PDB file of C-alpha atoms and ligand atoms in Angstrom:
ATOM      1  CA  MET H   1      80.494  68.594 147.394  1.00 38.00           C
ATOM      2  CA  THR H   2      84.175  70.066 147.031  1.00 42.00           C
ATOM      3  CA  VAL H   3      84.207  74.081 146.220  1.00 43.00           C
ATOM      4  CA  LEU H   4      87.188  75.044 144.357  1.00 45.00           C
ATOM      5  CA  ALA H   5      87.711  78.118 145.879  1.00 44.00           C
ATOM      6  CA  SER H   6      91.555  78.988 144.838  1.00 44.00           C
ATOM      7  CA  VAL H   7      92.039  81.309 142.053  1.00 42.00           C
ATOM      8  CA  ASP H   8      94.663  79.172 140.621  1.00 47.00           C
ATOM      9  CA  ALA H   9      92.010  76.476 139.740  1.00 61.00           C
ATOM     10  CA  ALA H  10      92.798  74.977 136.442  1.00 71.00           C
ATOM     11  CA  LEU H  11      90.326  74.493 133.808  1.00 79.00           C
ATOM     12  CA  ASP H  12      90.558  70.778 132.326  1.00 85.00           C
ATOM     13  CA  ALA H  13      90.898  70.836 128.180  1.00 86.00           C
ATOM     14  CA  PRO H  14      87.599  69.984 126.924  1.00 86.00           C
ATOM     15  CA  LEU H  15      85.932  72.593 129.781  1.00 85.00           C
ATOM     16  CA  GLU H  16      88.117  75.376 128.526  1.00 86.00           C
ATOM     17  CA  HIS H  17      87.510  74.318 124.346  1.00 88.00           C
ATOM     18  CA  TRP H  18      83.561  74.578 125.643  1.00 88.00           C
ATOM     19  CA  ILE H  19      83.798  77.803 127.534  1.00 87.00           C
ATOM     20  CA  LEU H  20      85.800  79.203 124.273  1.00 87.00           C
ATOM     21  CA  GLU H  21      83.343  78.050 121.939  1.00 89.00           C
ATOM     22  CA  GLN H  22      80.404  79.910 124.105  1.00 88.00           C
ATOM     23  CA  VAL H  23      82.491  82.984 123.980  1.00 83.00           C
ATOM     24  CA  ARG H  24      82.784  83.046 120.426  1.00 84.00           C
ATOM     25  CA  ALA H  25      79.274  82.323 119.805  1.00 88.00           C
ATOM     26  CA  GLY H  26      78.070  85.048 122.208  1.00 87.00           C
ATOM     27  CA  THR H  27      76.606  83.343 124.934  1.00 89.00           C
ATOM     28  CA  SER H  28      76.047  85.211 128.074  1.00 87.00           C
ATOM     29  CA  PRO H  29      78.754  85.276 130.657  1.00 85.00           C
ATOM     30  CA  GLU H  30      76.183  83.915 133.173  1.00 88.00           C
ATOM     31  CA  ALA H  31      75.693  81.195 131.152  1.00 89.00           C
ATOM     32  CA  VAL H  32      78.981  80.419 130.595  1.00 90.00           C
ATOM     33  CA  LEU H  33      79.590  80.257 134.347  1.00 91.00           C
ATOM     34  CA  ARG H  34      76.640  78.271 135.145  1.00 89.00           C
ATOM     35  CA  PRO H  35      78.426  74.611 134.682  1.00 86.00           C
ATOM     36  CA  LEU H  36      81.517  75.959 136.579  1.00 88.00           C
ATOM     37  CA  ILE H  37      79.591  76.869 139.653  1.00 90.00           C
ATOM     38  CA  GLU H  38      77.297  73.630 139.230  1.00 89.00           C
ATOM     39  CA  GLN H  39      80.585  71.683 139.435  1.00 87.00           C
ATOM     40  CA  GLY H  40      81.266  73.339 142.567  1.00 90.00           C
ATOM     41  CA  TRP H  41      83.594  76.625 141.667  1.00 90.00           C
ATOM     42  CA  ALA H  42      83.424  79.522 143.989  1.00 91.00           C
ATOM     43  CA  GLU H  43      81.710  81.898 141.865  1.00 90.00           C
ATOM     44  CA  GLN H  44      84.835  84.425 141.435  1.00 90.00           C
ATOM     45  CA  ALA H  45      86.991  81.571 140.690  1.00 89.00           C
ATOM     46  CA  ALA H  46      85.216  80.522 137.556  1.00 88.00           C
ATOM     47  CA  ILE H  47      85.072  84.323 137.038  1.00 89.00           C
ATOM     48  CA  ASP H  48      88.523  84.049 136.956  1.00 87.00           C
ATOM     49  CA  ALA H  49      89.150  81.093 135.083  1.00 86.00           C
ATOM     50  CA  VAL H  50      87.120  82.052 132.215  1.00 87.00           C
ATOM     51  CA  GLU H  51      88.828  85.147 132.096  1.00 86.00           C
ATOM     52  CA  ALA H  52      92.406  83.472 132.182  1.00 86.00           C
ATOM     53  CA  ALA H  53      91.242  81.023 129.144  1.00 86.00           C
ATOM     54  CA  MET H  54      90.135  84.329 127.084  1.00 86.00           C
ATOM     55  CA  ARG H  55      93.297  85.607 127.729  1.00 84.00           C
ATOM     56  CA  ARG H  56      95.433  82.755 127.109  1.00 86.00           C
ATOM     57  CA  PHE H  57      93.016  82.303 123.796  1.00 87.00           C
ATOM     58  CA  VAL H  58      93.805  86.254 122.761  1.00 85.00           C
ATOM     59  CA  GLU H  59      97.352  85.850 123.100  1.00 85.00           C
ATOM     60  CA  GLN H  60      97.388  82.502 121.105  1.00 88.00           C
ATOM     61  CA  ARG H  61      95.835  84.080 118.230  1.00 89.00           C
ATOM     62  CA  GLU H  62      98.139  87.077 118.812  1.00 85.00           C
ATOM     63  CA  ARG H  63     101.164  84.964 118.184  1.00 89.00           C
ATOM     64  CA  GLU H  64      99.337  82.898 115.174  1.00 90.00           C
ATOM     65  CA  ASP H  65      99.072  86.990 113.633  1.00 86.00           C
ATOM     66  CA  GLY H  66     102.734  87.619 114.223  1.00 88.00           C
ATOM     67  CA  LEU H  67     102.066  90.560 116.962  1.00 91.00           C
ATOM     68  CA  PRO H  68     104.499  91.215 119.297  1.00 92.00           C
ATOM     69  CA  PRO H  69     103.355  90.920 122.863  1.00 92.00           C
ATOM     70  CA  SER H  70     101.564  93.299 124.682  1.00 94.00           C
ATOM     71  CA  SER H  71     103.067  95.216 127.805  1.00 96.00           C
ATOM     72  CA  ARG H  72     101.959  96.877 131.033  1.00 97.00           C
ATOM     73  CA  VAL H  73     101.602 100.655 130.181  1.00 98.00           C
ATOM     74  CA  PRO H  74     101.185 103.543 132.770  1.00 98.00           C
ATOM     75  CA  ALA H  75      97.472 103.890 133.479  1.00 98.00           C
ATOM     76  CA  PRO H  76      96.972 106.831 135.597  1.00 97.00           C
ATOM     77  CA  LEU H  77      93.146 106.930 135.150  1.00 97.00           C
ATOM     78  CA  GLY H  78      90.163 105.738 133.651  1.00 97.00           C
ATOM     79  CA  LEU H  79      87.669 106.798 131.165  1.00 96.00           C
ATOM     80  CA  ASN H  80      85.271 109.582 132.996  1.00 96.00           C
ATOM     81  CA  ASP H  81      87.603 109.086 136.228  1.00 97.00           C
ATOM     82  CA  ALA H  82      88.803 112.042 138.237  1.00 97.00           C
ATOM     83  CA  SER H  83      88.771 115.657 136.721  1.00 98.00           C
ATOM     84  CA  ILE H  84      91.917 116.705 138.691  1.00 98.00           C
ATOM     85  CA  LEU H  85      94.686 114.321 140.149  1.00 98.00           C
ATOM     86  CA  HIS H  86      97.157 115.148 143.018  1.00 98.00           C
ATOM     87  CA  ALA H  87     100.692 114.401 141.954  1.00 98.00           C
ATOM     88  CA  LEU H  88     103.131 114.729 144.572  1.00 98.00           C
ATOM     89  CA  ASP H  89     103.281 118.420 144.981  1.00 98.00           C
ATOM     90  CA  ARG H  90     100.966 120.078 142.143  1.00 98.00           C
ATOM     91  CA  ASP H  91      97.164 119.359 141.075  1.00 98.00           C
ATOM     92  CA  VAL H  92      96.698 118.427 137.612  1.00 98.00           C
ATOM     93  CA  ARG H  93      93.717 118.902 135.555  1.00 98.00           C
ATOM     94  CA  VAL H  94      92.220 116.087 132.926  1.00 98.00           C
ATOM     95  CA  VAL H  95      91.464 117.870 129.952  1.00 98.00           C
ATOM     96  CA  ALA H  96      90.381 115.277 127.334  1.00 98.00           C
ATOM     97  CA  GLN H  97      90.940 111.421 126.988  1.00 98.00           C
ATOM     98  CA  LEU H  98      90.723 109.302 123.919  1.00 98.00           C
ATOM     99  CA  ARG H  99      90.641 105.262 124.473  1.00 97.00           C
ATOM    100  CA  HIS H 100      92.159 104.231 120.990  1.00 98.00           C
ATOM    101  CA  PRO H 101      94.583 105.495 120.317  1.00 98.00           C
ATOM    102  CA  ARG H 102      95.024 105.809 124.352  1.00 98.00           C
ATOM    103  CA  VAL H 103      95.869 109.690 124.722  1.00 98.00           C
ATOM    104  CA  ILE H 104      94.999 112.161 127.943  1.00 98.00           C
ATOM    105  CA  ALA H 105      95.935 115.546 127.493  1.00 98.00           C
ATOM    106  CA  PHE H 106      96.665 117.429 131.042  1.00 98.00           C
ATOM    107  CA  SER H 107      96.417 121.277 131.957  1.00 98.00           C
ATOM    108  CA  ASN H 108      98.966 122.466 134.865  1.00 98.00           C
ATOM    109  CA  VAL H 109     101.400 119.864 134.742  1.00 99.00           C
ATOM    110  CA  LEU H 110     103.973 122.600 134.830  1.00 99.00           C
ATOM    111  CA  SER H 111     104.218 126.057 136.378  1.00 98.00           C
ATOM    112  CA  ASP H 112     105.249 128.571 133.758  1.00 98.00           C
ATOM    113  CA  GLU H 113     108.720 129.266 136.171  1.00 98.00           C
ATOM    114  CA  GLU H 114     109.509 125.417 135.314  1.00 99.00           C
ATOM    115  CA  CYS H 115     108.808 125.930 131.752  1.00 98.00           C
ATOM    116  CA  ASP H 116     111.170 128.736 131.626  1.00 98.00           C
ATOM    117  CA  ALA H 117     113.497 127.349 133.569  1.00 98.00           C
ATOM    118  CA  LEU H 118     113.438 124.131 131.182  1.00 98.00           C
ATOM    119  CA  VAL H 119     113.929 126.514 128.429  1.00 98.00           C
ATOM    120  CA  GLU H 120     116.709 128.789 129.670  1.00 98.00           C
ATOM    121  CA  MET H 121     118.851 125.397 130.940  1.00 98.00           C
ATOM    122  CA  SER H 122     118.425 124.232 127.227  1.00 98.00           C
ATOM    123  CA  ARG H 123     118.790 126.992 125.034  1.00 96.00           C
ATOM    124  CA  ALA H 124     122.373 126.765 125.142  1.00 93.00           C
ATOM    125  CA  ARG H 125     122.840 123.269 124.488  1.00 95.00           C
ATOM    126  CA  LEU H 126     120.362 122.860 121.354  1.00 95.00           C
ATOM    127  CA  SER H 127     121.493 120.958 117.978  1.00 93.00           C
ATOM    128  CA  ARG H 128     119.911 119.427 115.221  1.00 87.00           C
ATOM    129  CA  SER H 129     117.588 117.199 116.601  1.00 81.00           C
ATOM    130  CA  ALA H 130     118.248 113.361 115.591  1.00 74.00           C
ATOM    131  CA  THR H 131     116.041 110.331 115.247  1.00 72.00           C
ATOM    132  CA  VAL H 132     117.034 107.195 116.200  1.00 73.00           C
ATOM    133  CA  ASN H 133     118.679 104.647 113.237  1.00 77.00           C
ATOM    134  CA  MET H 134     116.857 101.908 113.607  1.00 74.00           C
ATOM    135  CA  GLU H 135     119.613  99.869 111.411  1.00 75.00           C
ATOM    136  CA  THR H 136     122.301 100.568 113.902  1.00 76.00           C
ATOM    137  CA  GLY H 137     120.642 101.975 117.029  1.00 73.00           C
ATOM    138  CA  GLY H 138     122.266 105.374 116.847  1.00 76.00           C
ATOM    139  CA  ASP H 139     121.115 108.765 116.529  1.00 75.00           C
ATOM    140  CA  GLU H 140     121.098 110.201 113.034  1.00 70.00           C
ATOM    141  CA  VAL H 141     119.709 114.099 111.789  1.00 70.00           C
ATOM    142  CA  HIS H 142     116.541 113.212 109.719  1.00 77.00           C
ATOM    143  CA  VAL H 143     114.443 115.554 107.038  1.00 72.00           C
ATOM    144  CA  GLY H 144     111.540 114.231 108.978  1.00 76.00           C
ATOM    145  CA  ARG H 145     112.418 116.240 112.164  1.00 85.00           C
ATOM    146  CA  THR H 146     113.255 119.874 111.888  1.00 88.00           C
ATOM    147  CA  SER H 147     113.650 121.206 115.360  1.00 91.00           C
ATOM    148  CA  GLN H 148     116.666 121.415 117.957  1.00 95.00           C
ATOM    149  CA  GLY H 149     116.942 119.934 120.728  1.00 96.00           C
ATOM    150  CA  THR H 150     119.091 118.863 123.882  1.00 97.00           C
ATOM    151  CA  CYS H 151     118.825 115.609 126.435  1.00 97.00           C
ATOM    152  CA  HIS H 152     119.390 115.729 129.806  1.00 98.00           C
ATOM    153  CA  ALA H 153     120.209 113.254 132.272  1.00 98.00           C
ATOM    154  CA  ARG H 154     118.032 111.934 134.153  1.00 98.00           C
ATOM    155  CA  GLY H 155     118.164 113.532 138.050  1.00 98.00           C
ATOM    156  CA  GLY H 156     120.695 115.776 136.454  1.00 97.00           C
ATOM    157  CA  ASN H 157     119.610 118.932 138.942  1.00 98.00           C
ATOM    158  CA  ALA H 158     117.009 119.642 141.277  1.00 98.00           C
ATOM    159  CA  LEU H 159     114.339 121.098 138.694  1.00 98.00           C
ATOM    160  CA  LEU H 160     114.476 117.773 136.669  1.00 98.00           C
ATOM    161  CA  ARG H 161     114.370 115.648 139.959  1.00 98.00           C
ATOM    162  CA  ARG H 162     111.287 117.574 140.980  1.00 98.00           C
ATOM    163  CA  ILE H 163     109.479 117.000 137.953  1.00 98.00           C
ATOM    164  CA  GLU H 164     110.310 113.750 137.517  1.00 98.00           C
ATOM    165  CA  SER H 165     109.201 113.029 140.896  1.00 98.00           C
ATOM    166  CA  ARG H 166     105.910 114.532 140.121  1.00 98.00           C
ATOM    167  CA  LEU H 167     105.495 112.606 136.825  1.00 98.00           C
ATOM    168  CA  ALA H 168     106.088 109.434 138.480  1.00 98.00           C
ATOM    169  CA  ALA H 169     103.045 110.036 141.057  1.00 98.00           C
ATOM    170  CA  LEU H 170     101.058 111.672 138.144  1.00 98.00           C
ATOM    171  CA  LEU H 171     101.485 108.312 136.075  1.00 98.00           C
ATOM    172  CA  ASP H 172     101.994 106.200 138.676  1.00 98.00           C
ATOM    173  CA  TRP H 173     105.187 104.511 137.004  1.00 98.00           C
ATOM    174  CA  PRO H 174     108.637 104.190 138.811  1.00 98.00           C
ATOM    175  CA  LEU H 175     111.264 107.544 137.599  1.00 97.00           C
ATOM    176  CA  GLU H 176     113.927 104.854 136.956  1.00 98.00           C
ATOM    177  CA  LYS H 177     111.610 103.584 134.255  1.00 98.00           C
ATOM    178  CA  GLY H 178     112.105 106.805 132.603  1.00 98.00           C
ATOM    179  CA  GLU H 179     114.476 108.244 129.835  1.00 98.00           C
ATOM    180  CA  GLY H 180     116.509 111.460 130.628  1.00 98.00           C
ATOM    181  CA  MET H 181     113.982 114.521 129.730  1.00 98.00           C
ATOM    182  CA  GLN H 182     114.345 115.771 125.983  1.00 98.00           C
ATOM    183  CA  VAL H 183     113.904 119.616 125.339  1.00 98.00           C
ATOM    184  CA  LEU H 184     113.084 120.369 121.650  1.00 97.00           C
ATOM    185  CA  ARG H 185     112.663 124.008 120.196  1.00 97.00           C
ATOM    186  CA  TYR H 186     110.864 124.498 116.764  1.00 97.00           C
ATOM    187  CA  GLY H 187     111.230 127.652 114.463  1.00 97.00           C
ATOM    188  CA  VAL H 188     108.890 128.596 112.163  1.00 97.00           C
ATOM    189  CA  GLY H 189     108.251 125.947 109.533  1.00 97.00           C
ATOM    190  CA  ALA H 190     109.914 123.408 111.736  1.00 97.00           C
ATOM    191  CA  GLU H 191     107.653 119.963 112.585  1.00 97.00           C
ATOM    192  CA  TYR H 192     108.320 116.518 113.620  1.00 96.00           C
ATOM    193  CA  LYS H 193     106.382 114.131 111.089  1.00 97.00           C
ATOM    194  CA  PRO H 194     104.505 111.323 112.024  1.00 98.00           C
ATOM    195  CA  HIS H 195     106.295 108.623 114.015  1.00 97.00           C
ATOM    196  CA  HIS H 196     105.823 105.991 116.344  1.00 98.00           C
ATOM    197  CA  ASP H 197     108.186 106.248 119.765  1.00 98.00           C
ATOM    198  CA  TYR H 198     108.489 102.751 119.979  1.00 98.00           C
ATOM    199  CA  PHE H 199     110.920 100.853 118.919  1.00 97.00           C
ATOM    200  CA  ASP H 200     110.523  98.596 116.109  1.00 94.00           C
ATOM    201  CA  PRO H 201     111.814  95.296 117.369  1.00 92.00           C
ATOM    202  CA  SER H 202     111.974  93.808 113.583  1.00 90.00           C
ATOM    203  CA  GLN H 203     114.552  96.720 112.980  1.00 90.00           C
ATOM    204  CA  PRO H 204     118.409  95.460 113.404  1.00 88.00           C
ATOM    205  CA  GLY H 205     119.225  98.413 115.972  1.00 89.00           C
ATOM    206  CA  ALA H 206     116.247  97.587 118.384  1.00 93.00           C
ATOM    207  CA  SER H 207     118.550  95.262 120.312  1.00 93.00           C
ATOM    208  CA  VAL H 208     120.758  97.916 121.559  1.00 94.00           C
ATOM    209  CA  LEU H 209     118.019  99.944 122.544  1.00 94.00           C
ATOM    210  CA  LEU H 210     115.505  97.201 124.128  1.00 96.00           C
ATOM    211  CA  ALA H 211     118.662  96.194 126.192  1.00 96.00           C
ATOM    212  CA  ARG H 212     118.565  99.264 128.179  1.00 94.00           C
ATOM    213  CA  GLY H 213     115.304  99.416 129.585  1.00 97.00           C
ATOM    214  CA  GLY H 214     113.211  97.384 127.162  1.00 97.00           C
ATOM    215  CA  GLN H 215     110.200  99.123 124.935  1.00 98.00           C
ATOM    216  CA  ARG H 216     109.074 102.469 125.373  1.00 98.00           C
ATOM    217  CA  VAL H 217     105.265 102.208 126.547  1.00 98.00           C
ATOM    218  CA  ALA H 218     104.202 105.528 126.603  1.00 98.00           C
ATOM    219  CA  SER H 219     105.154 109.366 126.032  1.00 98.00           C
ATOM    220  CA  MET H 220     104.451 112.441 127.994  1.00 99.00           C
ATOM    221  CA  VAL H 221     104.939 115.732 125.663  1.00 99.00           C
ATOM    222  CA  MET H 222     105.070 118.796 128.077  1.00 99.00           C
ATOM    223  CA  TYR H 223     104.650 122.151 126.318  1.00 99.00           C
ATOM    224  CA  LEU H 224     107.203 124.709 127.778  1.00 99.00           C
ATOM    225  CA  ASN H 225     105.650 127.813 125.740  1.00 98.00           C
ATOM    226  CA  THR H 226     102.583 128.641 123.892  1.00 98.00           C
ATOM    227  CA  PRO H 227     103.088 128.904 120.080  1.00 98.00           C
ATOM    228  CA  GLU H 228     101.523 131.742 118.311  1.00 98.00           C
ATOM    229  CA  ARG H 229     100.173 129.242 115.859  1.00 98.00           C
ATOM    230  CA  GLY H 230     100.835 125.870 114.814  1.00 98.00           C
ATOM    231  CA  GLY H 231     102.518 123.277 116.400  1.00 98.00           C
ATOM    232  CA  ALA H 232      99.834 120.952 118.116  1.00 98.00           C
ATOM    233  CA  THR H 233     101.035 117.093 118.675  1.00 98.00           C
ATOM    234  CA  THR H 234      98.797 115.520 116.004  1.00 98.00           C
ATOM    235  CA  PHE H 235      97.630 112.042 116.158  1.00 98.00           C
ATOM    236  CA  PRO H 236      96.551 111.565 112.203  1.00 98.00           C
ATOM    237  CA  GLU H 237      94.969 107.826 112.636  1.00 98.00           C
ATOM    238  CA  ALA H 238      92.479 109.103 115.211  1.00 98.00           C
ATOM    239  CA  GLY H 239      91.901 112.905 113.493  1.00 98.00           C
ATOM    240  CA  PHE H 240      92.506 114.264 116.698  1.00 98.00           C
ATOM    241  CA  GLU H 241      95.278 117.007 117.911  1.00 98.00           C
ATOM    242  CA  VAL H 242      95.829 118.734 120.956  1.00 98.00           C
ATOM    243  CA  ALA H 243      97.307 122.226 120.890  1.00 98.00           C
ATOM    244  CA  ALA H 244     100.242 123.444 122.500  1.00 98.00           C
ATOM    245  CA  VAL H 245      99.915 125.663 125.674  1.00 98.00           C
ATOM    246  CA  LYS H 246     102.343 126.598 128.166  1.00 99.00           C
ATOM    247  CA  GLY H 247     102.161 124.072 130.986  1.00 99.00           C
ATOM    248  CA  ASN H 248     100.085 121.564 129.470  1.00 99.00           C
ATOM    249  CA  ALA H 249     101.328 118.423 128.313  1.00 99.00           C
ATOM    250  CA  VAL H 250      99.861 115.246 126.491  1.00 99.00           C
ATOM    251  CA  PHE H 251     100.087 111.265 127.042  1.00 99.00           C
ATOM    252  CA  PHE H 252     100.100 108.489 125.404  1.00 98.00           C
ATOM    253  CA  SER H 253     100.440 104.894 125.329  1.00 98.00           C
ATOM    254  CA  TYR H 254     101.052 101.879 123.344  1.00 98.00           C
ATOM    255  CA  ASP H 255     100.738  98.541 124.647  1.00 97.00           C
ATOM    256  CA  ARG H 256     103.360  96.806 121.963  1.00 97.00           C
ATOM    257  CA  PRO H 257     105.162  98.101 119.617  1.00 97.00           C
ATOM    258  CA  HIS H 258     102.707  97.735 116.475  1.00 97.00           C
ATOM    259  CA  PRO H 259     100.858 100.476 114.468  1.00 97.00           C
ATOM    260  CA  MET H 260      97.533  98.760 116.036  1.00 97.00           C
ATOM    261  CA  THR H 261      98.413 100.800 118.649  1.00 98.00           C
ATOM    262  CA  LEU H 262      97.028 103.941 116.600  1.00 98.00           C
ATOM    263  CA  SER H 263      99.748 106.021 118.507  1.00 98.00           C
ATOM    264  CA  LEU H 264     101.081 107.221 115.393  1.00 98.00           C
ATOM    265  CA  HIS H 265     102.102 111.191 116.081  1.00 98.00           C
ATOM    266  CA  GLY H 266     103.527 113.794 114.925  1.00 98.00           C
ATOM    267  CA  GLY H 267     104.540 117.882 116.182  1.00 98.00           C
ATOM    268  CA  ALA H 268     102.453 119.551 113.067  1.00 98.00           C
ATOM    269  CA  PRO H 269     104.760 122.743 111.758  1.00 98.00           C
ATOM    270  CA  VAL H 270     104.743 125.828 113.702  1.00 98.00           C
ATOM    271  CA  LEU H 271     103.093 128.816 111.712  1.00 98.00           C
ATOM    272  CA  ALA H 272     103.804 131.813 113.722  1.00 98.00           C
ATOM    273  CA  GLY H 273     106.276 132.067 116.874  1.00 98.00           C
ATOM    274  CA  GLU H 274     108.413 129.130 118.041  1.00 98.00           C
ATOM    275  CA  LYS H 275     107.320 126.074 120.205  1.00 98.00           C
ATOM    276  CA  TRP H 276     109.430 124.454 122.929  1.00 98.00           C
ATOM    277  CA  VAL H 277     108.473 121.000 124.519  1.00 98.00           C
ATOM    278  CA  ALA H 278     109.920 118.423 126.965  1.00 98.00           C
ATOM    279  CA  THR H 279     109.200 114.720 126.723  1.00 98.00           C
ATOM    280  CA  LYS H 280     109.466 112.091 128.883  1.00 98.00           C
ATOM    281  CA  TRP H 281     109.637 108.279 127.400  1.00 98.00           C
ATOM    282  CA  LEU H 282     108.777 105.793 129.810  1.00 98.00           C
ATOM    283  CA  ARG H 283     109.638 102.345 129.681  1.00 98.00           C
ATOM    284  CA  GLU H 284     108.813  98.727 130.717  1.00 98.00           C
ATOM    285  CA  HIS H 285     112.049  98.290 132.785  1.00 98.00           C
ATOM    286  CA  VAL H 286     114.578 100.465 134.603  1.00 98.00           C
ATOM    287  CA  HIS H 287     116.540 102.691 132.296  1.00 97.00           C
ATOM    288  CA  ALA H 288     120.352 102.967 133.586  1.00 91.00           C
TER     289      ALA H 288
HETATM  290  O1  LIG M   1     106.458 118.101 119.917  1.00 82.90           O
HETATM  291  C1  LIG M   1     105.755 117.369 119.607  1.00 82.90           C
HETATM  292  O2  LIG M   1     104.458 118.118 119.846  1.00 82.90           O
HETATM  293  C2  LIG M   1     106.196 116.129 119.219  1.00 82.90           C
HETATM  294  C3  LIG M   1     105.692 115.306 118.672  1.00 82.90           C
HETATM  295  C4  LIG M   1     105.384 114.260 118.400  1.00 82.90           C
HETATM  296  C5  LIG M   1     106.955 115.402 120.346  1.00 82.90           C
HETATM  297  C6  LIG M   1     107.614 114.182 119.867  1.00 82.90           C
HETATM  298  N1  LIG M   1     106.849 113.286 119.020  1.00 82.90           N
HETATM  299  C7  LIG M   1     108.396 113.673 120.325  1.00 82.90           C
HETATM  300  O3  LIG M   1     109.115 114.402 121.402  1.00 82.90           O
HETATM  301  O4  LIG M   1     108.319 112.586 120.538  1.00 82.90           O
HETATM  302 ZN1  LIG M   2     107.251 111.378 119.027  1.00 82.90          ZN
END
C-alpha cells in the first residue's frame, strides 16, 4: 500500500464532500480520519487535509455571505498562557484577556519616565483630534472625538524607537508594520465615541488608506497617566472596560474589517482630571 505522507496530498472531490458532510453531522474527528488512514494516508497528512477542506468550506461560506477575507493578526499569547512576557528590555505583565473580541490588558508596558516623556514631547503639538473621513481617506474633526492629539513619525527619536521596538517584540509584529504613534489628551468631559479602528473597505476613501500598508489589524492603546475618574477604554458589545492606569495598555485585534469581530470600542468620558494615551495601530503590511 502506498503511504501518502506529504502534507500537500489533496482530497478528491467526492472524498472532500463526504468529509464535510461528516463534519456537519457532528461525526467524531477519529471517524472522519479513519477512511483516509485506511486508504493509506499518513495520520498527520490526513489531519492536515481534513483541516484544509474545512478551511476551504468556511472561506467559501464567508465569501457567499459577503464577508471580507480574514487576515493574520498579531497574537502575542494564548489564553491561560504566560503571565509575564519579556519584551526586549522590559517584563510586561498580562492582566486580563478576552477571546471574543480579542482583547489583552497589560501592565508595566511603559515606565513612568517614558509616559511623562511622551506627554511632554506631545503637549506643545496638540490640536483637536481628527477622525478618518472614509469618503475621501483624509482627516476631519468629528463631534464623536473631543480629545486633542498629535502623531509622531515612526522612529522619530530614541524614545519612540525604544518603545516601538519593545512593542514589536511584545506583540511579535514587525515595527515596520506599525503606524506612527498617536498621542491624545482628553480633558474633563472629552471622550472618543465607540468606533472601529479598521477602515471600512466599502467606503470610497478606503483605497487611499489601504494602499499604504493594507488594513489595520490591531490596536495598542497605552495609558500615559491615571485620570482621577473616568476615561476607561470600553468594548460595549462585550460589556467590558479597561481602566486607564499609567504604564498599562490594552491590545485588541480584528482579523477582518467587520463588526463580527466585536472590536467596537470607545474612550469613555473623563469625569475628573485628564487622560493621556498613546495609540499604536498595526497594519497587515509595511506602512511606509
Ligand atoms: O483613549 C482611548 O481609550 C481610546 C479609545 C478608543 C483610544 C482609541 N480608541 C484610539 O486611539 O483608537
Ligand atoms: Zn479606537
